[in-house]
Coordinates of C-alpha atoms and ligand atoms in Angstrom, one line a residue:
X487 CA 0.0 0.0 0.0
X488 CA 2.7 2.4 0.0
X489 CA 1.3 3.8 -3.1
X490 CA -0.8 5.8 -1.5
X491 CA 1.6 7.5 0.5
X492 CA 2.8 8.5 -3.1
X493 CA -0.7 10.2 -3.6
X494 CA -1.3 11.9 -0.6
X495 CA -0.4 16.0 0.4
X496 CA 2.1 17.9 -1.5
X497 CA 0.3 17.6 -4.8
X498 CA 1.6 14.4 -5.6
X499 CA -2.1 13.8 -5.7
X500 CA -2.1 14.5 -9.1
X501 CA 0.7 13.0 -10.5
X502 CA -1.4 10.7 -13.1
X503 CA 1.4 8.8 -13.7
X504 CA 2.0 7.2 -10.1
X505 CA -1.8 7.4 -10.1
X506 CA -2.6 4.9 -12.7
X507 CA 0.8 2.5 -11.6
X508 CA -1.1 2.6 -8.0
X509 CA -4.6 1.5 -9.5
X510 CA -2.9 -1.5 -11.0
X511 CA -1.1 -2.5 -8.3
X512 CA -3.6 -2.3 -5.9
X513 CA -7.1 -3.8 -6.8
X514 CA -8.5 -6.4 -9.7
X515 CA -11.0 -3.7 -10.5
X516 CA -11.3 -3.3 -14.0
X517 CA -9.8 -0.1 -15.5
X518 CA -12.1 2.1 -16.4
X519 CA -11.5 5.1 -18.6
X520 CA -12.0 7.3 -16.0
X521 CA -9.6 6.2 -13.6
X522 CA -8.7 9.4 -12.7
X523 CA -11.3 10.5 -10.7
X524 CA -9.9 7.3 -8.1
X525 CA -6.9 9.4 -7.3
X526 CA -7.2 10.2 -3.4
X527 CA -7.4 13.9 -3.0
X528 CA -6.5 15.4 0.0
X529 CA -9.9 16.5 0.8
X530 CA -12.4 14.4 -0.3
X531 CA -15.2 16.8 0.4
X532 CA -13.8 19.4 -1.9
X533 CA -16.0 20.5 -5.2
X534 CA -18.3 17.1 -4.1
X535 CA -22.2 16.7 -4.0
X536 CA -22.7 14.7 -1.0
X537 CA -25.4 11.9 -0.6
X538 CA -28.7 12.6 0.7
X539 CA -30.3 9.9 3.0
X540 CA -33.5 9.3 1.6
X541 CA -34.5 7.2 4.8
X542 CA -32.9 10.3 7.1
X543 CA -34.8 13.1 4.6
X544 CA -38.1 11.6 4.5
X545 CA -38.3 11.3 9.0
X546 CA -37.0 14.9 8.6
X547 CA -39.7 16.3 6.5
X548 CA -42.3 14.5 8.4
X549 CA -41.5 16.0 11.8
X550 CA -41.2 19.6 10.6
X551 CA -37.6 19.8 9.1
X552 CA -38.0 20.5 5.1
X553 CA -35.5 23.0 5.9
X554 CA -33.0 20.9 6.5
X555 CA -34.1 17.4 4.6
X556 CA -31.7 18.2 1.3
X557 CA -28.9 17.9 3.8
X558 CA -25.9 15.4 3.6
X559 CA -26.2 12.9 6.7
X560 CA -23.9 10.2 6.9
X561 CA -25.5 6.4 6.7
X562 CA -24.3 4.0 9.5
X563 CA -23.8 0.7 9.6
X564 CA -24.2 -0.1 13.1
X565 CA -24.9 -3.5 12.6
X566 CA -24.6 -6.9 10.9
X567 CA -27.9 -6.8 9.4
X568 CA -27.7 -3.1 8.7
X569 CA -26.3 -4.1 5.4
X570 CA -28.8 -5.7 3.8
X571 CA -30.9 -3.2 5.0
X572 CA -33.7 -3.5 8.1
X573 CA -37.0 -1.9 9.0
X574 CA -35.6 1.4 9.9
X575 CA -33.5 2.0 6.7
X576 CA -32.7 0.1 3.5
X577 CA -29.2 -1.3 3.0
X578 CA -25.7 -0.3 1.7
X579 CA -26.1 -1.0 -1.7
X580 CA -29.6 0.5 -2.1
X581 CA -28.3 3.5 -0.2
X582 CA -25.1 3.6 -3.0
X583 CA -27.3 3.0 -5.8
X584 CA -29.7 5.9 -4.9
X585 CA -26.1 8.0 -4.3
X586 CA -25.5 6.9 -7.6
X587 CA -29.3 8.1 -8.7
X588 CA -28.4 11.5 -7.2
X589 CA -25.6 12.5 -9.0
X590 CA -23.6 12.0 -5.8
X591 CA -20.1 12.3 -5.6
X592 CA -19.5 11.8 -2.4
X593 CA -20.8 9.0 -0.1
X594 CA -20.4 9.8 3.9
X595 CA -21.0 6.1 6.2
X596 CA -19.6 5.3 9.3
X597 CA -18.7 1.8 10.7
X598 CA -20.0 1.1 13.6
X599 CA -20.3 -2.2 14.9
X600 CA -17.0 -2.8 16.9
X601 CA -16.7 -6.2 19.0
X602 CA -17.5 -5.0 22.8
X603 CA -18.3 -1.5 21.5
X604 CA -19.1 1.3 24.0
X605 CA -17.4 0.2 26.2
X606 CA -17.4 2.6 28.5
X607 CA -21.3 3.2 28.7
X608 CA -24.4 1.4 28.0
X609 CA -26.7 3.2 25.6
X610 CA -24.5 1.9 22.2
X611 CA -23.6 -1.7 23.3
X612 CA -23.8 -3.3 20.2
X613 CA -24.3 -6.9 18.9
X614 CA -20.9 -8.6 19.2
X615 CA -18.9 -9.1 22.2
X616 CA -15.3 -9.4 22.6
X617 CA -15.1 -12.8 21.8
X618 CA -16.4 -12.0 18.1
X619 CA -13.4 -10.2 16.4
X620 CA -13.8 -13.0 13.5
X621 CA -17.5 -11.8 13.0
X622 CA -16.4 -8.6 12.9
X623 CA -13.8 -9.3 10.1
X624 CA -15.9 -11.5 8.1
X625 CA -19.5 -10.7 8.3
X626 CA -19.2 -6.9 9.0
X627 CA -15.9 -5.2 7.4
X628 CA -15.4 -8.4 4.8
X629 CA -19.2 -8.2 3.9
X630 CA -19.2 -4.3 3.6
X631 CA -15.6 -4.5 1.4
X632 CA -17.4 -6.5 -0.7
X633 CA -20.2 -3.6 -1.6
X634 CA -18.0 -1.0 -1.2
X635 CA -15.7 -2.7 -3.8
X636 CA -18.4 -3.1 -7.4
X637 CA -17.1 -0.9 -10.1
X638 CA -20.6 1.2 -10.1
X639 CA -19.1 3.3 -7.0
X640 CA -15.7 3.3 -8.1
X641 CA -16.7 7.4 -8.9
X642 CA -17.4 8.4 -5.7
X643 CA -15.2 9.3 -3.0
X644 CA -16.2 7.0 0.1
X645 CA -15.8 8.6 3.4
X646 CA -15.8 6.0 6.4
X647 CA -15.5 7.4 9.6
X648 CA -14.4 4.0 11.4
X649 CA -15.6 2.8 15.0
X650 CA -16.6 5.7 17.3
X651 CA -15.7 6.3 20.5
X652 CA -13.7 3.2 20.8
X653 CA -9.8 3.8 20.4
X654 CA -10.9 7.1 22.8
X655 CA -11.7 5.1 25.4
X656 CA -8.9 2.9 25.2
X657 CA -7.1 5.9 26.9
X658 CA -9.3 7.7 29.5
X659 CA -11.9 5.1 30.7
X660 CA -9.4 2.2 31.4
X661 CA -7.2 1.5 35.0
X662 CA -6.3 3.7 36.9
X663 CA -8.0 6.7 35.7
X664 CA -10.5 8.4 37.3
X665 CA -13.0 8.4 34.7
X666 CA -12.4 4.3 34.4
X667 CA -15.9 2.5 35.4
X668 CA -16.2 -1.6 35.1
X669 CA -14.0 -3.3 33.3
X670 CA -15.0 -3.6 29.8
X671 CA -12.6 -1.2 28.1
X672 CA -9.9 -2.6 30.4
X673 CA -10.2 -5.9 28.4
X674 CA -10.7 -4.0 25.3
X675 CA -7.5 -3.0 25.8
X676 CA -5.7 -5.6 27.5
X677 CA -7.2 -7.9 24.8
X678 CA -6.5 -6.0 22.2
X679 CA -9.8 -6.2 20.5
X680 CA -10.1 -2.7 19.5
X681 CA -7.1 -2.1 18.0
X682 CA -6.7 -5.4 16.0
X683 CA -10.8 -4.5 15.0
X684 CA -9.9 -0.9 13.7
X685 CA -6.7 -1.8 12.3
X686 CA -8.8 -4.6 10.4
X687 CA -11.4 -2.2 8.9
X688 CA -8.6 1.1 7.9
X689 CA -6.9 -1.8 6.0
X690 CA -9.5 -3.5 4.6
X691 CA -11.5 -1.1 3.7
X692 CA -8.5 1.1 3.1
X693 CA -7.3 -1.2 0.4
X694 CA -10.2 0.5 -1.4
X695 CA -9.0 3.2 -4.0
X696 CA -11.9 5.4 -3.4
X697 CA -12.4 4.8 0.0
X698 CA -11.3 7.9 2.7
X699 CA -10.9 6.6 6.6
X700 CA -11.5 8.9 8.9
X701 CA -10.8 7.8 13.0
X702 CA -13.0 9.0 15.5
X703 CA -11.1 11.5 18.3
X704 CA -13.5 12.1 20.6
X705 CA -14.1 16.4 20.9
X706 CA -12.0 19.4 22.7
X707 CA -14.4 17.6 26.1
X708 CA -12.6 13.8 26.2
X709 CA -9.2 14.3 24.8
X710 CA -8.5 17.7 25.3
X711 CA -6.9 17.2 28.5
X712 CA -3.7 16.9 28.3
X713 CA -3.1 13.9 30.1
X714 CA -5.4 12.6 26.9
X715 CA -4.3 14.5 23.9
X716 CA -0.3 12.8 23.1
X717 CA -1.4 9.5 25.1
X718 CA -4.2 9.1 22.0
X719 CA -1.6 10.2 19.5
X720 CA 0.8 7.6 20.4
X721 CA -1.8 4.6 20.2
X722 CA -3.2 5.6 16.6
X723 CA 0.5 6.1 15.6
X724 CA 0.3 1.9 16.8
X725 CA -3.0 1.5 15.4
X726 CA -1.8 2.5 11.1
X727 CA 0.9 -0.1 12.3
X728 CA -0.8 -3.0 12.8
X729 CA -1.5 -4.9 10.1
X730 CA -3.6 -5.2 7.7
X731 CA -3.9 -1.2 8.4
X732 CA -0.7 0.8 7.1
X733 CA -0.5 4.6 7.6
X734 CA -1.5 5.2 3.8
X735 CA -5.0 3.5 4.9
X736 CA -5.9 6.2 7.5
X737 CA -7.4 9.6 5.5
X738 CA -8.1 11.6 8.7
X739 CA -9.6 12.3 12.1
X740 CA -13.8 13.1 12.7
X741 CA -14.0 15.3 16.0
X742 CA -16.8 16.0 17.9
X743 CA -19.0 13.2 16.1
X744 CA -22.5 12.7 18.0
X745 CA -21.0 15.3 20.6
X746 CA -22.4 19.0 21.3
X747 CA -19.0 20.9 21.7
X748 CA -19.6 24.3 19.8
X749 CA -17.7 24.8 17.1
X750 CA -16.3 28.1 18.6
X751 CA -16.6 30.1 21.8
X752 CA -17.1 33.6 21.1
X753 CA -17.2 35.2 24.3
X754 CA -14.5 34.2 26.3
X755 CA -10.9 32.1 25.9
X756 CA -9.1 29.5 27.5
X757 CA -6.5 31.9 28.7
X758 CA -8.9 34.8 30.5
X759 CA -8.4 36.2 34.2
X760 CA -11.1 36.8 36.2
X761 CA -11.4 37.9 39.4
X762 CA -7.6 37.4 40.0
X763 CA -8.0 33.7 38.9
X764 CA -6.9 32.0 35.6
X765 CA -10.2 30.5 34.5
X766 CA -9.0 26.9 33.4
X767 CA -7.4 26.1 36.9
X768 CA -10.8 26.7 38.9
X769 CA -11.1 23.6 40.3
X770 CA -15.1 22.3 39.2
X771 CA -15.1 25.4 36.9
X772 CA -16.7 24.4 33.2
X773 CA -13.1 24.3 31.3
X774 CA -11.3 22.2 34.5
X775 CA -7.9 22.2 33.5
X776 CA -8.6 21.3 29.5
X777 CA -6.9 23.4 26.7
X778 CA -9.5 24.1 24.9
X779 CA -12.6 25.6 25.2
X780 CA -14.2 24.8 21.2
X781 CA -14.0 22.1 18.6
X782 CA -12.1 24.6 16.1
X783 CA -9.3 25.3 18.4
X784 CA -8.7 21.6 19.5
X785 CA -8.9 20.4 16.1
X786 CA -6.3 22.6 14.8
X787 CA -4.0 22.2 17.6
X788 CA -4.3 17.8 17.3
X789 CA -3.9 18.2 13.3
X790 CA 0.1 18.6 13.9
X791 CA 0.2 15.9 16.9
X792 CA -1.5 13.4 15.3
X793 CA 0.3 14.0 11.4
X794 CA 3.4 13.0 13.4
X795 CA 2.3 10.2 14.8
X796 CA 0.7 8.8 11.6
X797 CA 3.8 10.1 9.4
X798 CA 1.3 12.0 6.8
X799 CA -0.9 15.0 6.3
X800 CA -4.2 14.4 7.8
X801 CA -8.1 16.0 7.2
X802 CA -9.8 17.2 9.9
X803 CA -13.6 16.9 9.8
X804 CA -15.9 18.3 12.5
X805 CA -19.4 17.4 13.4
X806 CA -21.7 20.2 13.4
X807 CA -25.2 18.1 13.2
X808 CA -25.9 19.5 16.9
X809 CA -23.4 21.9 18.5
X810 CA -25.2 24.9 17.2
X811 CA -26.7 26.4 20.6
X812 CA -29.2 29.1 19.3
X813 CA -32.5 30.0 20.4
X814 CA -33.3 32.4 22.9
X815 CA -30.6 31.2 26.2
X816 CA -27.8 32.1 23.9
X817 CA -25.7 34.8 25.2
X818 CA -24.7 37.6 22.8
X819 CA -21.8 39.3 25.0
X820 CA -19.0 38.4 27.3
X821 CA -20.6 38.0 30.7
X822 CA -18.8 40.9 33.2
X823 CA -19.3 39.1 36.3
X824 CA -16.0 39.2 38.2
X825 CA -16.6 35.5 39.8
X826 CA -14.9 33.2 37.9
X827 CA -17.6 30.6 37.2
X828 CA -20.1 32.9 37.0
X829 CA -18.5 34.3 34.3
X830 CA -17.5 31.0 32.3
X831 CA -21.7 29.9 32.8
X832 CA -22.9 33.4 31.2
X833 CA -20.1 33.7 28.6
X834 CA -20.3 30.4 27.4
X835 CA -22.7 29.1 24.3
X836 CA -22.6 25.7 24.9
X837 CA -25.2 25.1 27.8
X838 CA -25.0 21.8 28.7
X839 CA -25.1 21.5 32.5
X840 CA -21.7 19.6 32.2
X841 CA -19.1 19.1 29.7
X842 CA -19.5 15.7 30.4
X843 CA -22.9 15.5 29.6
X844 CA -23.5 13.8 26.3
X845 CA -26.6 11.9 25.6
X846 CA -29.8 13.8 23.8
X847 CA -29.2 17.3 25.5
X848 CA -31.5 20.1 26.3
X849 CA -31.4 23.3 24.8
X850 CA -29.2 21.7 21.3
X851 CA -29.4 23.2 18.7
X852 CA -28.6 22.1 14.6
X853 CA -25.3 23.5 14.0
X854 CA -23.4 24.4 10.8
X855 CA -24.2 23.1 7.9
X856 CA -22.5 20.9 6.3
X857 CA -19.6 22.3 3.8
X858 CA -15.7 22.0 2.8
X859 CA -13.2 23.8 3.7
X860 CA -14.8 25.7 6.1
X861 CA -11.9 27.2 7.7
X862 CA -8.0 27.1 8.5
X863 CA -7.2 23.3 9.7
X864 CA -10.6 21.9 9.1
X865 CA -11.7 20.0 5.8
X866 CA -15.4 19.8 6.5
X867 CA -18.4 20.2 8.6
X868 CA -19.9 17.1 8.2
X869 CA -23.6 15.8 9.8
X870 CA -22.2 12.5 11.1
X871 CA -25.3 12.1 13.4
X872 CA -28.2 12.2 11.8
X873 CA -30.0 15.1 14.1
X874 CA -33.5 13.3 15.3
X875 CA -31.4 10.3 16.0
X876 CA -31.6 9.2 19.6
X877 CA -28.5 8.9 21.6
X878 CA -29.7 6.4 24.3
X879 CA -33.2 5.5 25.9
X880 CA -34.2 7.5 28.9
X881 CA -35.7 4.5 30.8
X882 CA -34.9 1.0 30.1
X883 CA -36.1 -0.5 27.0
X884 CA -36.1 -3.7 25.5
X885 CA -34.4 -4.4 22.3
X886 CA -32.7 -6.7 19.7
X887 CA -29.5 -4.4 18.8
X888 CA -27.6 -5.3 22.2
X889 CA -28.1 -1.5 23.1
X890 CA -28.2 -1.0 27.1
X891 CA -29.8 2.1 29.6
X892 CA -27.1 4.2 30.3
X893 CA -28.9 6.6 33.3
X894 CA -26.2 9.6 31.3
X895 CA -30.1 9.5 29.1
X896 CA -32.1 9.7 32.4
X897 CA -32.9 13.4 33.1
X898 CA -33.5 12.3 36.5
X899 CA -29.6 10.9 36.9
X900 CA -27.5 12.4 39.2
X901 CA -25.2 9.2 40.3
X902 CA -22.1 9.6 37.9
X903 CA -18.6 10.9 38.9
X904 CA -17.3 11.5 35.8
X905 CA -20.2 14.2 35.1
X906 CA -19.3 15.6 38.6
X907 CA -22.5 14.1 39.8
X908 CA -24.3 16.8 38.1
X909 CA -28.0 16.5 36.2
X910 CA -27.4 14.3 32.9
X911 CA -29.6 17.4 30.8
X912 CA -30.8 14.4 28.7
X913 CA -34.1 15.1 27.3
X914 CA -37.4 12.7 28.7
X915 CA -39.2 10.5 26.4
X916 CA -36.3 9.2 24.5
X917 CA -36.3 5.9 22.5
X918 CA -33.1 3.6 21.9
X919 CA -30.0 4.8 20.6
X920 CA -30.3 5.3 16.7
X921 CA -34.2 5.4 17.1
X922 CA -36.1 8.5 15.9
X923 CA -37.0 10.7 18.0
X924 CA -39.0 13.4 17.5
X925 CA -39.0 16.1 20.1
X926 CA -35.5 16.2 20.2
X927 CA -35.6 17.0 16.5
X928 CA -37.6 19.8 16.5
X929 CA -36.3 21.1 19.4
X930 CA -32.6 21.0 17.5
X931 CA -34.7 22.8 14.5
X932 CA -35.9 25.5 17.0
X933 CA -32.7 26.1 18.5
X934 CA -30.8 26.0 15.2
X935 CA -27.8 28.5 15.1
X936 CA -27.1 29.4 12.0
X937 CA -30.7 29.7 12.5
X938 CA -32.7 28.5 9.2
Ligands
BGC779 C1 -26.5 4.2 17.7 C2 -26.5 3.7 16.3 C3 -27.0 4.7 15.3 C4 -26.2 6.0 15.4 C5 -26.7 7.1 14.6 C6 -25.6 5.5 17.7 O1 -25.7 6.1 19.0 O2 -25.9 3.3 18.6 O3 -27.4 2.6 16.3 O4 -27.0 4.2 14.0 O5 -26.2 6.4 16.8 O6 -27.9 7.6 15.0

């Protein structure tokens, strides 16, 4: 694979030459005579028309959001049976054929279905336990290779955002670490399950010409810390090493993906004096020590960290389907309180009641939309989470995905250390993660900032 290394940054994108020696060397797919358009550009979202999720457009009209419908939302497969398609949405290749239909250049998925997955909470406990890495690799990755693979969608530029949440974990929630809690990602780790599972779909799916992997680190409010930031570095510089993945196989990093970080603070900075105090050291304060305060500045900072540890340029791509915090609680100026926290709770835009806090929040809003090159360090704002999605169940419910009650969806929840104990400012009435669900959606609509 070191072809690709050949392709990527400095312009050696272009270079038809080493292009059409790569395309040979790497896959049996026929040559077609528009090869060219297979050469991996360094941002894939650049001059593309993106896929719109039929399945995603049509809940979205229906419950108020024509707005917002003809928007680009990324199709997961968060299961085995995803991929043929189920009840809730039709499958990979009818999604890629009506991509195709569309005129779509570009076709946004995310794999989701890692052995053991979430392990750190409950409401995304998947399918397969840790046990089932061979599942993974042959009826999940192997199964959606073999889709991705057909010659019809050889023209569009695949971006695969792999395994969320999961390699993040492997650092904060494990040992000794405060935020640790069971033992699940300790033997995700120790077992080695997570990175042999990611490594297996960046190479696999990797081996694709057309197909861009982007790695899933977390937001500025889980690796941000610095005891986080390097720590996570070092482990995806392992990751692209262990075979089948190679560096060349990893396109990029997806921040804040299902998160509500906002994109950018306006009213305050990391660095500000208040009161006589340095606003990041106040102990239980909102920022507590982290570097960063927005998804723009944390994204820009990791781009250089984690290009050294992989050994090539990488695309940044931030989620914006629900960090947009408008409606009327929004503040519009820099709070003048001369108490410290005080002034971080009235400066700030994002209103969660703790950083922490992650599952179907109050007061979200639909953030940017969805566009390249959006600014410095950033290739995209993508809608990974498809807004109306549920992010957990707010009371136990039973179903046959594997998903769990996580009480971080229980409004009522006030047991969790690593939210400071603090309400989980989960919406009520929610269904299972992945489920639609309504009044969150038109609550993100009405809050909405750019507002539509
Ligand atoms: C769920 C998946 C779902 C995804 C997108 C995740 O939290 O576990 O089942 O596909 O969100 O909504």
């Amino acid at each position: 694979m070191t072809h690709k290394s050949r392709l990527r940054g400095a312009m050696a994108v272009l270079a038809a030459v080493a292009l059409t020696a790569s395309l040979s060397a790497v896959t049996a797919q026929p040559a077609a005579a528009d090869d060219v358009s297979l050469a991996r550009v360094a941002n894939p979202f650049a001059g593309g028309r993106a896929y719109v999720n039929e399945d995603w457009a049509a809940r979205a009209r229906s419950s108020g959001g024509g707005a917002i419908a003809g928007q680009a939302t990324f199709v997961w497969m968060d299961r085995i049976a995803a991929i043929a398609g189920t009840t809730s949405g039709r499958g990979l290749k009818a999604h890629l054929d009506a991509a195709v239909a569309q005129g779509a250049t570009v076709f946004q998925m995310v794999t989701y279905n890692l052995p053991g997955r979430d392990c750190a909470a409950l409401a995304s406990n998947g399918e397969l336990s840790l046990s089932d890495l061979p599942r993974y690799k042959t009826e999940f990755i192997d199964a959606i290779a073999a889709i991705l693979r057909q010659p019809a969608y050889a023209n569009m530029r695949i971006v695969n955002v792999v395994e969320i949440d999961s390699l993040p974990n492997l650092i904060t929630n494990v040992g000794s670490r405060p935020t640790a809690q069971g033992t699940t990602c300790d033997q995700a780790l120790s077992s080695g399950v997570y990175r042999d599972g990611v490594a297996y779909a960046l190479g696999t799916l990797g081996a694709i010409p057309n197909v861009y992997n982007y790695v899933d680190i977390g937001h500025h409010g889980w690796l941000g810390w610095t005891d986080n930031f390097q720590p996570f570095a070092t482990l995806m510089g392992q990751v692209v090493r262990t075979a089948p993945a190679t560096p060349e196989s990893l396109h990029g990093f997806a921040s804040n993906v299902a998160n509500y970080g906002a994109l950018n603070e306006p009213y305050f900075t990391v660095s500000d004096t208040v009161g006589g105090q340095k606003i990041r050291e106040v102990a239980g304060g909102w920022i507590d020590w982290n570097n960063y305060i927005d998804e723009v500045s944390f994204v820009r900072a990791y781009k250089p960290v984690l290009e050294s540890a992989i050994g090539h340029t990488v695309s940044m791509v931030i989620d914006t389907s629900r960090n947009g915090w408008g409606g009327s609680g929004r503040p519009t100026a820099r709070s003048t309180s001369t108490d410290p926290i005080t002034y971080m709770n009235q400066s700030r835009i994002d209103k969660r009641i703790h950083l922490g806090n992650w599952c179907n929040q109050s007061g979200a809003g639909i953030g940017e939309r969805p566009r390249s090159a959006p600014t410095t360090g950033v290739d995209a704002y993508v809608w990974v989470k498809p807004p109306g999605e549920s992010d957990g169940s707010s009371t136990a419910i039973p179903n046959d995905e594997g998903k769990g009650f996580d009480r971080m969806c229980d409004p009522t929840y006030t047991g969790n250390p690593r939210n400071a104990n603090n309400m989980s400012g989960a919406l009520s009435g929610s269904p299972v993660s992945g489920h639609w669900f309504e009044a969150q959606f038109r609550q993100l609509i009405q809050n909405a900032y750019p507002a539509l």
